[in-house]
Each structure stands twice: as C-alpha cells, then as structure tokens.
Short mmCIF file of C-alpha atoms in Angstrom, two decimals:
data_model
loop_
_atom_site.label_atom_id
_atom_site.label_comp_id
_atom_site.label_asym_id
_atom_site.label_seq_id
_atom_site.Cartn_x
_atom_site.Cartn_y
_atom_site.Cartn_z
CA MET D 1 125.80 189.80 126.37
CA ASP D 2 123.21 193.21 127.25
CA ASN D 3 124.46 195.65 129.42
CA ARG D 4 122.34 195.62 132.25
CA LEU D 5 122.40 191.55 133.13
CA GLN D 6 126.74 192.88 133.53
CA LYS D 7 125.30 195.30 135.66
CA PHE D 8 123.05 192.79 137.58
CA PHE D 9 125.67 190.08 138.30
CA SER D 10 128.03 192.70 139.50
CA GLY D 11 124.59 194.25 141.52
CA GLU D 12 124.37 197.77 140.34
CA LEU D 13 121.06 197.08 139.27
CA SER D 14 117.99 199.17 141.50
CA GLY D 15 115.34 197.03 142.89
CA SER D 16 112.91 197.79 140.30
CA GLU D 17 115.52 198.06 137.53
CA ARG D 18 116.92 194.05 138.15
CA ILE D 19 112.69 192.54 138.45
CA ALA D 20 112.18 194.61 135.07
CA LEU D 21 115.21 192.47 133.34
CA LEU D 22 114.05 189.48 135.02
CA GLN D 23 110.55 189.33 133.70
CA GLU D 24 111.88 190.30 130.01
CA ILE D 25 114.18 187.05 130.64
CA CYS D 26 110.64 185.37 131.38
CA ARG D 27 109.41 186.43 128.13
CA ASN D 28 112.36 187.80 126.13
CA GLU D 29 114.02 184.09 124.79
CA ASP D 30 117.32 185.61 123.37
CA LEU D 31 118.09 187.86 126.81
CA ARG D 32 117.18 184.40 128.01
CA ASN D 33 119.60 182.30 126.46
CA GLU D 34 121.97 184.85 128.21
CA TYR D 35 120.82 185.00 131.68
CA VAL D 36 121.54 181.17 131.49
CA SER D 37 125.13 181.63 129.92
CA ALA D 38 125.46 184.04 132.61
CA ARG D 39 124.72 181.99 135.20
CA ASN D 40 125.87 178.42 134.44
CA LEU D 41 129.21 180.07 134.04
CA ARG D 42 129.04 181.86 137.36
CA GLY D 43 127.95 177.89 138.40
CA LEU D 44 130.47 175.55 137.45
CA ILE D 45 133.09 178.53 138.62
CA SER D 46 131.32 177.98 141.96
CA LEU D 47 132.56 174.06 141.98
CA GLU D 48 135.64 174.88 141.93
CA LYS D 49 136.43 177.20 145.37
CA SER D 50 138.46 175.14 147.47
CA SER D 51 137.01 173.96 150.55
CA GLY D 52 138.58 176.72 152.53
CA ASP D 53 139.04 176.89 156.50
CA MET D 54 139.37 173.57 158.11
CA ASP D 55 138.33 174.25 161.22
CA ARG D 56 135.01 175.95 159.74
CA LEU D 57 134.63 172.73 158.23
CA ASN D 58 134.89 170.54 160.70
CA ARG D 59 132.75 171.89 162.55
CA GLU D 60 130.83 172.33 159.93
CA TYR D 61 131.21 168.23 159.19
CA ASP D 62 130.19 167.53 162.99
CA LYS D 63 127.05 169.18 162.80
CA PHE D 64 125.97 166.74 159.58
CA GLU D 65 127.47 163.28 161.45
CA SER D 66 125.53 164.59 164.97
CA MET D 67 122.65 165.37 162.87
CA GLN D 68 122.80 162.47 161.26
CA ARG D 69 122.59 160.06 163.97
CA THR D 70 119.74 161.82 165.37
CA ARG D 71 117.80 160.78 162.64
CA ARG D 72 119.02 157.48 162.15
CA ARG D 73 117.62 157.45 165.75
CA TYR D 74 114.57 158.81 164.88
CA GLN D 75 114.60 156.05 161.93
CA ILE D 76 115.09 152.97 164.69
CA VAL D 77 112.31 154.76 166.23
CA ARG D 78 110.01 155.15 163.68
CA ALA D 79 110.22 151.52 162.68
CA PHE D 80 109.61 150.28 166.71
CA MET D 81 106.36 152.01 166.11
CA ARG D 82 105.96 150.68 162.97
CA TYR D 83 106.35 147.07 164.23
CA ALA D 84 104.39 148.34 167.37
CA ALA D 85 101.46 149.32 165.39
CA VAL D 86 101.40 145.90 163.39
CA ILE D 87 101.43 144.03 167.06
CA ALA D 88 98.09 146.07 168.20
CA ILE D 89 96.36 145.72 165.22
CA THR D 90 96.69 142.01 164.89
CA LEU D 91 95.81 141.90 168.87
CA VAL D 92 93.17 144.50 167.59
CA GLY D 93 91.82 142.08 165.15
CA CYS D 94 92.28 138.46 167.05
CA LEU D 95 90.84 139.67 170.85
CA VAL D 96 88.27 142.53 169.61
CA VAL D 97 87.03 141.24 166.00
CA PRO D 98 86.16 137.95 166.88
CA ALA D 99 84.28 138.54 170.56
CA PHE D 100 82.25 141.38 168.04
CA PHE D 101 81.86 138.70 165.80
CA MET D 102 80.79 135.77 168.42
CA GLY D 103 78.73 137.84 169.98
CA GLU D 104 74.85 136.85 170.21
CA GLU D 105 74.14 137.48 167.14
CA GLY D 106 77.35 136.97 164.84
CA ASP D 107 79.35 133.68 164.78
CA LEU D 108 82.71 133.55 162.70
CA HIS D 109 83.46 130.45 160.55
CA CYS D 110 85.37 128.67 159.46
CA ALA D 111 86.68 127.20 156.05
CA VAL D 112 89.91 124.59 156.37
CA GLU D 113 90.97 123.91 151.76
CA VAL D 114 92.73 121.04 150.84
CA PRO D 115 94.07 121.65 147.45
CA ALA D 116 94.35 118.55 145.24
CA GLY D 117 97.17 115.94 145.79
CA GLN D 118 97.55 116.83 149.51
CA HIS D 119 95.44 115.68 152.74
CA SER D 120 95.89 117.87 156.51
CA ILE D 121 94.48 117.97 159.57
CA VAL D 122 91.46 119.36 160.86
CA ARG D 123 91.22 120.19 164.81
CA LEU D 124 87.43 121.44 165.86
CA PRO D 125 86.96 123.66 168.67
CA ASP D 126 85.29 121.09 170.54
CA GLY D 127 87.84 118.37 170.38
CA SER D 128 86.70 116.56 167.48
CA THR D 129 89.17 115.95 164.98
CA VAL D 130 89.15 115.64 160.87
CA TYR D 131 91.67 113.80 158.11
CA LEU D 132 90.95 115.93 155.14
CA ASN D 133 92.29 114.32 151.83
CA SER D 134 92.64 115.52 148.36
CA ALA D 135 90.86 118.75 147.33
CA SER D 136 88.13 119.02 150.01
CA THR D 137 86.76 121.52 152.19
CA LEU D 138 85.17 121.27 155.77
CA SER D 139 83.01 124.74 156.62
CA TYR D 140 82.80 124.47 160.54
CA PRO D 141 81.94 127.25 162.81
CA GLY D 142 84.53 129.69 165.56
CA ARG D 143 82.57 128.62 168.46
CA PHE D 144 79.41 125.42 168.95
CA LYS D 145 76.47 126.96 169.67
CA ASN D 146 72.56 126.39 170.59
CA GLY D 147 73.85 122.44 171.64
CA THR D 148 74.66 121.31 168.45
CA ARG D 149 78.25 120.88 166.60
CA ARG D 150 77.63 121.60 162.71
CA VAL D 151 80.12 120.62 159.96
CA GLU D 152 80.52 120.61 156.48
CA LEU D 153 82.15 118.71 153.63
CA ALA D 154 82.93 118.71 150.36
CA GLY D 155 85.41 116.01 149.60
CA GLU D 156 86.59 113.28 151.46
CA GLY D 157 87.28 113.84 155.59
CA TYR D 158 87.73 111.03 158.25
CA PHE D 159 86.29 112.07 162.00
CA LYS D 160 86.92 111.31 165.13
CA VAL D 161 83.90 112.85 167.19
CA ALA D 162 84.43 114.15 170.53
CA HIS D 163 81.81 112.45 172.61
CA ASP D 164 79.31 114.66 174.34
CA SER D 165 75.77 113.49 174.64
CA GLY D 166 73.73 116.87 174.92
CA ARG D 167 75.32 118.04 171.56
CA PRO D 168 74.54 115.89 168.56
CA PHE D 169 77.66 116.60 166.33
CA ILE D 170 76.07 117.09 162.37
CA VAL D 171 77.76 116.18 158.74
CA THR D 172 76.33 117.72 155.53
CA LEU D 173 77.02 116.76 152.89
CA GLY D 174 75.22 118.01 150.39
CA ASP D 175 71.85 117.06 150.30
CA VAL D 176 73.30 113.80 153.37
CA GLU D 177 72.98 114.46 156.86
CA ILE D 178 74.85 112.13 159.16
CA LYS D 179 74.42 112.29 162.92
CA VAL D 180 76.47 111.25 165.84
CA LEU D 181 77.50 111.29 168.96
CA GLY D 182 80.59 110.14 169.53
CA THR D 183 82.23 107.60 166.95
CA THR D 184 84.83 106.80 164.68
CA PHE D 185 83.65 107.40 160.52
CA ASN D 186 85.24 108.46 157.63
CA ALA D 187 82.85 110.30 154.61
CA ARG D 188 83.13 110.62 151.36
CA TYR D 189 81.08 113.20 148.85
CA TYR D 190 83.18 114.08 145.50
CA SER D 191 80.76 115.05 142.44
CA GLY D 192 80.42 112.38 140.00
CA GLU D 193 81.41 110.28 142.45
CA GLU D 194 78.82 107.82 144.79
CA THR D 195 78.76 109.20 148.03
CA ARG D 196 79.85 107.10 150.94
CA ILE D 197 79.59 107.18 154.35
CA SER D 198 81.74 103.56 156.58
CA LEU D 199 81.67 103.17 160.16
CA LEU D 200 84.23 101.71 162.26
CA GLU D 201 83.04 102.67 166.26
CA GLY D 202 79.70 103.59 167.67
CA SER D 203 76.83 104.66 165.73
CA VAL D 204 75.53 107.13 163.20
CA SER D 205 72.39 107.63 161.85
CA VAL D 206 72.21 109.51 158.01
CA SER D 207 69.37 111.13 156.99
CA CYS D 208 69.15 111.33 152.64
CA ARG D 209 66.77 114.81 152.69
CA ASN D 210 62.97 112.81 152.22
CA SER D 211 63.83 109.89 152.70
CA LYS D 212 63.83 107.89 156.53
CA PRO D 213 66.86 107.99 158.35
CA VAL D 214 69.22 104.86 158.61
CA ILE D 215 70.86 103.38 161.12
CA LEU D 216 74.83 101.96 160.87
CA ARG D 217 76.82 99.82 163.13
CA PRO D 218 80.79 99.42 163.43
CA MET D 219 81.72 98.12 160.10
CA GLN D 220 78.59 98.76 158.26
CA ALA D 221 78.93 101.22 155.14
CA LEU D 222 75.91 102.76 153.31
CA THR D 223 76.58 103.99 149.41
CA LEU D 224 74.68 106.39 147.76
CA GLN D 225 73.60 105.14 144.22
CA ASP D 226 71.71 106.98 141.92
CA GLY D 227 69.70 108.46 144.98
CA LYS D 228 69.07 104.73 146.53
CA ALA D 229 70.98 104.12 149.77
CA ILE D 230 73.11 100.34 149.72
CA VAL D 231 74.17 99.39 153.38
CA GLU D 232 76.42 96.65 152.92
CA SER D 233 79.59 95.50 155.82
CA PHE D 234 83.04 96.26 155.55
CA ASP D 235 86.40 93.97 157.08
CA SER D 236 89.13 95.99 155.75
CA ASP D 237 90.45 99.60 156.79
CA ASP D 238 91.66 99.82 153.37
CA GLU D 239 89.36 103.04 152.65
CA PHE D 240 91.19 104.54 155.46
CA LEU D 241 94.45 104.53 154.31
CA TRP D 242 93.97 107.65 152.68
CA ARG D 243 94.92 109.71 155.55
CA ASP D 244 98.19 107.86 155.32
CA GLY D 245 98.49 108.63 152.54
CA ILE D 246 97.70 105.99 150.18
CA ILE D 247 95.29 105.70 148.35
CA VAL D 248 93.30 101.86 147.90
CA PHE D 249 91.81 100.44 144.19
CA ASP D 250 89.18 97.29 145.71
CA ARG D 251 87.82 96.28 142.72
CA GLU D 252 87.14 99.55 140.97
CA THR D 253 86.69 99.69 137.29
CA LEU D 254 88.45 102.54 135.96
CA ALA D 255 86.40 104.57 135.27
CA ALA D 256 85.82 105.04 139.23
CA ILE D 257 89.24 104.77 139.72
CA CYS D 258 89.81 107.68 137.20
CA SER D 259 86.83 110.58 138.88
CA ARG D 260 88.60 109.51 142.34
CA LEU D 261 91.80 110.82 140.29
CA GLU D 262 90.08 113.00 139.35
CA ASN D 263 88.79 114.47 142.48
CA TYR D 264 92.23 114.35 143.97
CA TYR D 265 94.58 115.71 141.86
CA GLY D 266 92.50 117.77 139.93
CA ILE D 267 93.07 117.13 136.72
CA LYS D 268 90.87 115.65 133.80
CA ILE D 269 90.83 112.14 132.61
CA ASP D 270 89.84 111.12 128.86
CA ILE D 271 88.66 107.46 128.83
CA GLN D 272 88.55 107.05 124.50
CA SER D 273 87.93 103.56 124.65
CA PRO D 274 84.76 102.84 126.26
CA SER D 275 86.13 99.99 125.83
CA LEU D 276 88.25 100.50 128.52
CA GLU D 277 86.03 101.84 131.34
CA ASP D 278 84.31 98.58 133.35
CA ILE D 279 88.09 96.55 133.28
CA THR D 280 88.45 96.90 137.21
CA PHE D 281 91.51 96.89 139.17
CA THR D 282 92.65 96.48 143.15
CA GLY D 283 96.49 98.13 144.07
CA LYS D 284 97.52 100.85 147.08
CA PHE D 285 99.22 103.75 145.99
CA ARG D 286 101.00 106.04 147.27
CA LEU D 287 98.96 109.87 147.29
CA ILE D 288 102.42 111.43 145.97
CA ASP D 289 103.15 109.02 143.44
CA GLY D 290 100.87 111.37 141.46
CA PRO D 291 98.26 110.42 139.12
CA SER D 292 100.61 109.48 135.63
CA GLU D 293 102.84 107.46 137.78
CA ILE D 294 99.61 105.34 139.26
CA LEU D 295 97.83 105.48 135.87
CA ARG D 296 101.06 103.68 134.10
CA ILE D 297 101.34 100.77 136.70
CA LEU D 298 97.81 100.67 135.99
CA SER D 299 98.24 100.39 132.34
CA ARG D 300 101.11 97.38 133.55
CA ILE D 301 98.52 95.29 134.34
CA THR D 302 95.34 96.11 131.06
CA PRO D 303 97.73 97.71 128.99
CA PHE D 304 96.14 100.91 127.25
CA SER D 305 98.38 103.84 125.90
CA ILE D 306 98.20 107.19 128.56
CA GLY D 307 98.76 110.95 125.97
CA TYR D 308 98.89 114.22 127.84
CA PRO D 309 97.38 116.63 125.50
CA ASP D 310 99.50 120.27 124.69
CA GLY D 311 98.62 122.67 126.99
CA GLN D 312 96.25 120.70 129.06
CA ASN D 313 96.23 119.46 132.26
CA ALA D 314 94.41 116.60 131.85
CA ILE D 315 95.65 113.27 130.51
CA CYS D 316 94.29 110.63 127.94
CA LEU D 317 93.13 106.60 128.06
CA LYS D 318 92.96 104.76 124.81
CA SER D 319 93.20 101.37 124.68
CA ILE D 320 96.21 99.69 122.36
CA MET U 1 134.03 148.14 163.37
CA HIS U 2 137.40 148.01 161.78
CA ASN U 3 135.30 148.79 158.21
CA SER U 4 132.49 151.31 159.83
CA GLU U 5 135.64 153.46 160.36
CA THR U 6 136.99 153.51 157.25
CA ARG U 7 133.79 154.18 155.54
CA LYS U 8 133.66 156.97 157.96
CA VAL U 9 136.70 158.06 157.65
CA LYS U 10 136.20 158.26 153.52
CA PHE U 11 133.04 159.43 153.92
CA LYS U 12 134.12 162.90 155.48
CA GLY U 13 137.43 163.23 152.80
CA VAL U 14 134.64 163.15 149.97
CA TYR U 15 132.68 165.61 152.62
CA CYS U 16 135.28 168.11 153.64
CA GLN U 17 136.33 167.65 149.38
CA TYR U 18 132.93 168.39 147.88
CA ALA U 19 130.40 169.85 150.24
CA PRO U 20 131.72 173.56 150.01
CA LYS U 21 131.92 173.11 146.72
CA LEU U 22 128.28 171.48 145.71
CA THR U 23 127.20 174.52 148.59
CA ALA U 24 128.94 177.60 146.42
CA PHE U 25 126.96 175.70 142.80
CA ALA U 26 123.54 175.61 144.98
CA THR U 27 123.34 178.91 146.39
CA GLU U 28 124.34 180.30 142.76
CA TYR U 29 120.56 179.14 142.24
CA VAL U 30 118.58 178.48 144.79
CA ILE U 31 119.69 182.04 145.84
CA ARG U 32 119.25 182.03 149.62
CA ARG U 33 122.59 180.63 151.44
CA GLU U 34 120.98 178.24 154.84
CA ASP U 35 118.59 176.78 151.68
CA ALA U 36 121.61 175.92 149.39
CA GLU U 37 123.01 174.02 152.66
CA ASN U 38 120.16 172.51 153.57
CA ILE U 39 119.91 170.88 149.80
CA VAL U 40 123.71 169.60 149.87
CA GLN U 41 123.37 168.09 153.53
CA ASP U 42 120.24 165.67 151.85
CA VAL U 43 122.73 165.42 149.50
CA PHE U 44 125.06 163.64 151.39
CA ALA U 45 122.24 162.36 153.95
CA ILE U 46 121.41 160.05 150.69
CA LEU U 47 125.22 159.40 150.20
CA TRP U 48 125.49 158.17 154.22
CA GLU U 49 122.56 155.70 153.92
CA ASN U 50 123.22 153.93 150.47
CA TRP U 51 127.77 153.97 150.86
CA ASP U 52 127.57 150.73 150.16
CA THR U 53 126.32 151.33 146.44
CA TYR U 54 127.47 155.16 145.58
CA GLY U 55 130.43 154.89 148.38
CA ASN U 56 132.98 153.51 145.92
CA HIS U 57 131.44 154.84 142.87
CA GLY U 58 134.48 155.91 139.77
CA ASN U 59 133.09 159.49 139.79
CA LEU U 60 131.60 160.10 142.63
CA MET U 61 131.39 163.90 142.19
CA ALA U 62 128.94 163.39 139.24
CA PHE U 63 126.68 161.58 141.34
CA LEU U 64 127.02 164.30 143.70
CA PHE U 65 126.43 167.11 140.89
CA ILE U 66 123.80 165.35 139.27
CA THR U 67 121.99 165.28 143.12
CA VAL U 68 122.24 168.36 144.01
CA LYS U 69 121.12 169.52 140.87
CA ASN U 70 118.40 167.70 140.69
CA LYS U 71 117.31 168.63 144.37
CA CYS U 72 117.56 172.99 143.40
CA ILE U 73 115.27 172.20 140.17
CA ASP U 74 112.54 170.06 142.68
CA PHE U 75 113.41 172.89 145.85
CA ILE U 76 112.62 175.80 142.70
CA ARG U 77 109.19 174.03 141.73
CA ARG U 78 108.48 173.69 145.14
CA GLN U 79 108.94 177.00 146.32
CA ALA U 80 105.42 177.20 143.98
CA ILE U 81 106.87 180.65 142.23
CA ALA U 82 102.92 182.95 143.17
CA ASP U 83 102.12 185.20 140.10
CA SER U 84 101.72 187.89 142.73
CA TRP U 85 103.95 189.25 145.42
CA SER U 86 103.14 191.57 148.56
CA THR U 87 107.02 193.07 148.41
CA GLN U 88 109.32 193.77 145.96
CA GLN U 89 111.59 191.56 147.19
CA GLN U 90 109.80 188.72 146.84
CA GLU U 91 108.64 189.43 143.49
CA GLU U 92 112.42 189.52 142.74
CA TYR U 93 113.56 186.15 144.83
CA ALA U 94 110.47 184.29 142.42
CA LEU U 95 111.44 185.82 139.01
CA THR U 96 114.72 185.38 140.01
CA LEU U 97 114.78 181.19 140.37
CA ARG U 98 111.83 181.47 137.60
CA SER U 99 115.32 182.87 135.65
CA ASN U 100 117.55 180.05 137.41
CA LEU U 101 114.82 177.59 136.96
CA TYR U 102 115.46 178.12 132.96
CA ALA U 103 119.34 177.91 133.92
CA LEU U 104 119.22 174.25 135.42
CA ASP U 105 116.88 172.76 133.47
CA SER U 106 119.71 173.74 130.61
CA LEU U 107 122.73 172.58 132.56
CA PRO U 108 123.70 169.11 130.75
CA ASP U 109 124.58 166.13 133.29
CA ASP U 110 127.33 165.43 132.38
CA VAL U 111 129.20 169.09 132.17
CA VAL U 112 131.53 167.63 134.87
CA ASN U 113 131.81 164.49 133.47
CA GLU U 114 134.47 166.11 131.38
CA THR U 115 137.45 165.52 132.91
CA ASN U 116 139.48 168.26 131.25
CA ILE U 117 137.10 170.73 133.31
CA GLN U 118 138.88 171.46 135.84
CA ASN U 119 142.36 171.92 134.03
CA ARG U 120 140.05 175.09 131.54
CA ILE U 121 138.88 176.75 134.74
CA ASP U 122 141.38 176.33 136.42
CA LYS U 123 143.90 177.64 133.20
CA ALA U 124 140.96 180.37 131.98
CA ILE U 125 141.83 181.99 135.36
CA ALA U 126 145.40 181.78 134.77
CA SER U 127 145.40 184.02 131.97
CA LEU U 128 143.26 187.13 134.25
CA PRO U 129 144.79 189.78 134.30
CA PRO U 130 147.52 189.42 138.01
CA ARG U 131 145.01 191.85 139.64
CA CYS U 132 142.15 190.62 138.45
CA ARG U 133 143.22 187.16 138.83
CA GLU U 134 143.78 188.25 142.57
CA ILE U 135 140.22 188.93 143.23
CA PHE U 136 138.75 186.83 141.03
CA VAL U 137 140.21 183.87 143.15
CA LYS U 138 139.59 185.74 146.83
CA ASN U 139 135.99 185.99 146.47
CA LYS U 140 135.25 182.51 143.90
CA ILE U 141 137.56 180.48 144.95
CA GLU U 142 138.56 182.06 148.70
CA GLY U 143 134.47 183.08 149.10
CA MET U 144 136.41 186.43 150.49
CA LYS U 145 133.76 188.96 150.41
CA GLN U 146 134.19 191.90 147.87
CA LYS U 147 133.98 194.04 151.06
CA ASP U 148 136.86 192.26 152.82
CA ILE U 149 138.91 191.89 149.73
CA ALA U 150 138.10 196.19 149.35
CA ARG U 151 139.52 196.56 152.86
CA GLU U 152 143.09 194.73 152.34
CA LEU U 153 143.85 195.07 149.54
CA GLY U 154 142.57 199.31 149.56
CA ILE U 155 140.81 199.38 147.02
CA SER U 156 136.73 200.62 146.69
CA VAL U 157 134.13 198.12 146.09
CA ASN U 158 133.17 199.78 143.23
CA THR U 159 136.71 198.35 141.75
CA VAL U 160 136.24 194.92 143.09
CA GLU U 161 133.68 194.74 140.92
CA SER U 162 134.44 195.90 138.00
CA GLN U 163 137.31 193.94 138.04
CA MET U 164 134.96 190.62 138.68
CA ALA U 165 133.11 191.82 135.83
CA ILE U 166 135.76 191.85 133.58
CA ALA U 167 136.99 188.52 135.31
CA TYR U 168 133.48 186.82 134.22
CA ARG U 169 133.83 188.75 130.69
CA ILE U 170 137.01 186.76 130.33
CA LEU U 171 136.66 183.75 131.25
CA ARG U 172 133.43 183.74 129.33
CA ASP U 173 134.86 183.71 126.07
CA GLU U 174 137.45 181.42 127.19
CA LEU U 175 134.64 178.69 127.54
CA ARG U 176 132.73 179.01 125.06
CA ASP U 177 132.53 175.52 124.35
CA LEU U 178 132.16 173.50 127.96
CA LEU U 179 127.87 174.35 127.92
CA PRO U 180 125.04 174.48 124.51
CA LEU U 181 124.06 177.82 125.85
CA LEU U 182 127.12 179.57 126.49
CA VAL U 183 126.07 181.27 123.00
CA PHE U 184 127.69 184.50 123.36
CA PHE U 185 125.84 187.76 122.24
CA LEU U 186 129.08 190.73 121.92
CA ALA U 187 128.50 193.75 123.49
#
C-alpha cells in the first residue's frame, strides 16, 4: 500500500499533502483502488462497533421517537390540509365558477348521456322531468333564461313538462321543433328511424323546418316519414312502456325492429336475407333481456338463424 | 394496543442494536458525524413507517445496510462536488467525498449477507498482537478517542496511531478475500 495512504488514514499528512493525495486518487486508478480497499475495510470494520453506553443510546432513541411523533403529527396536519384544500377548491368551483359562467353573458350548459342498454331520469331546473331511453342525449342550460325553456334531444325521451304559461318549453330534435306550455309527451328521434312525437296530455305544436306548425291533440302521434308528417291516433300506452324498461313492438317489420335494437344497444345488426326485412312482429320485451335474447325469441316465431361474427359488436340474421 | 406495544419494543431493540454500527459506517464515508446521524435517522424513519413490510424481514441488517449505503451515495451526490473551493478545508472535504463515492460504488450490497462476515472480522481482530488489539478494540469497537486511549494506557498519541496502522495492515491481509477491491499492493 502506498505509504502516503497509510499516513493519510492515520492522520499523519498535512492539509496540503492530503489534498495532493486526494487529487491523485481521482486521477490515478491504481491509487484509487488502494484507497477504495482501505476505506471499505474501515467501513466493514465500523459495522462491528458495539452499542456502547446504554444510557446514551436510550436518550438517543427517545429523541428519535419524539421526532417520529412530531413527523407523524406533521403528516396528519398535512393530510388534513390536503382535504381542506380539496373542499375549498370544490366550494369555489361550485359557487364561483357557475356564478361566473351564468352571469349576464355566459351560460352553463349541461348534457345527460344515457349509455346503450340503459335508461335514466333527468329533472330540469324548471321542475320538468324527462325520462331518457337507451343511447339518448339531452342537453339543456343550467338556468333557463330569456322567457323560454329550450332543450335538445337525440334519442328518445318522455317529457312531463311543468306548466309555465310565461315560458314556452321548446324541444329540438334535429330539424323538428316541439313547442309546449305544460304537458306530457314522448319524442323519439334516433338516426335511421322515423321521428315520432306522441302526445298524452295538453297540447303541443310541432314544426319542421319550412312547413306549417302542426297542433297535436291528446292521444295523437305525429310520424315523420321521408319529410312528410303523418298524424294518427293511438289508444295504448305501449310505446311509453320503455320507461319501465319494456320495449314494445306493434306490428313492426324486422328491419324497423333491428334499427331500434341497434340504437338501444349500440350494436350493428346485419339482415343478410332481404326476404326477412318485411316480416312483422308484435311483442313486449324487457330492455335488460338484451338484443340476442330478443332476436332469439323472435326467431322462434318466424325462424331465422342468428350469427355472431368474430371480433365484431355485430349480429347477422339469415333466413333458413 | 398490545400489538403496538410489542412493535415498539421490537423496534427499539433493532434501533439499539444497529443504529450505532450504521452511524459508524456512514461516518466513514460522509465524514461529518451529524450528517451520518441524519442519514441513519432517516433510514430508521423508513423502517418505522414500513414496519409491517420490513420489520419481520429475515435479514433486517442487510436491508438497513443497503438503505444506509444508498442514502450515503445520495448524500454525496447531492453535495454537488464543486470544482472550485474557497478554502482548503472545503476542497479537502469535497475531494474526500468524491473518493468515498468510488468506495461506496464498489462496495457490494450483499457483503453483510455473508453470514460468516462477523466471525471473519472477529477472528481477524482476535489474531492481532495483544497490545495492538487492545488499542484497536478500544478505538474502533468501543468508540474511544485516540487521545483518551493514550492517556488511559500511559502512551503517546503517536503510538496509538502507529498501532492502529499496524492493526489495519494485519486486518487487511486477513480479510483480503472479503471485498472484490481488497486487492493489495504490497507496501
């Protein structure tokens, strides 16, 4: 071993000699290895140190323990502060932000989206209630202003509109506008299906883009087919049963039934044999039965085969 | 309640057994004793917080040793060894830390896992000449200052120093196979 290293460890070198040696250790690998060996030998031997004076050790330990307790208390205070901050931010968010957006200029917009295969109820700020069917979206302002109550629907909704003669309630379904004062009606507007508005109570006025508004009486329904409005009477409340999770088909073609199932469940149904499309069915099903079960039951009335292509959210129907 | 009491007693036992050893070890590398004490306290704080995970660890000493070693490495790196120093002491401190980082980096984690390491070191110490061993044990194992040893034994501090140097040379030869970098260059 380098004589200087030995002197370094026994404290026999002067300050400048020590620095010169350390600088050389950083540059010279052999010397560095010697230093590393000597240092690590000392390190290992230091692990053999006895616990020494127990009184002193006890005092040291007590100090450590009280420090741990302080630390713990500090952590609890910090955790508490974190929760307090979350609550404060939430309060600011709930009270200040809406006030800001709902001021003179702004408007907080809400939208409720119902996933495929489920249904939901929305209570609007004016006291009206809307039942939303599967795969439907209702958008409405956080606060109705300017003397009207405007909402927008995609999908199917059953409206119980709170009476307010001063503020007409207007539902927009694509190009169609339904204007009501206070009444109960059902509106269906799914892509690829007929738009249908059925009135149970009161009166509604339905207008479509350029055409003259049509006034509906209770138990009348308006169906839009290829841009033409057809008004007819109905006598059963079957078409409103979806609010209880029941789907009703009343002399509907398989093609129409499949479009409805596609919209309700967000799936694709492919009728591969055209002869099947015009077969009509009448029946009631629970929404939770799901599309496979509904189609299986229909196929027992008029037989057709049901296939599930691999890796696709789709169902194929073929005549047998 | 009973459970937390047992836990406390066990923890204190571990602390009293290992804290002095680990502090002596860390001082060897980070130089200043108060820094070494802080490092060891931090490591025991980790053990305190995670007692359920590590408390019944089969080889608690190995866990503590590796954690202290890594904390020493972190500490030296954080000291951000500068290139220019305003005083000679600062320069020496920084250069020593830098050299010690090399030492820590080449110290294997599993060195304390060797079940016979304590025996090996004990045996090596036992093989020292009696006078040399007495001085070495008083200084390194019992933690007495060289000055106090000199006074107690009625010898000069110089003699204590030279006996310590002899002790290290013998120990190094006895323990040469313990560390990969205990490659010796004969003086």
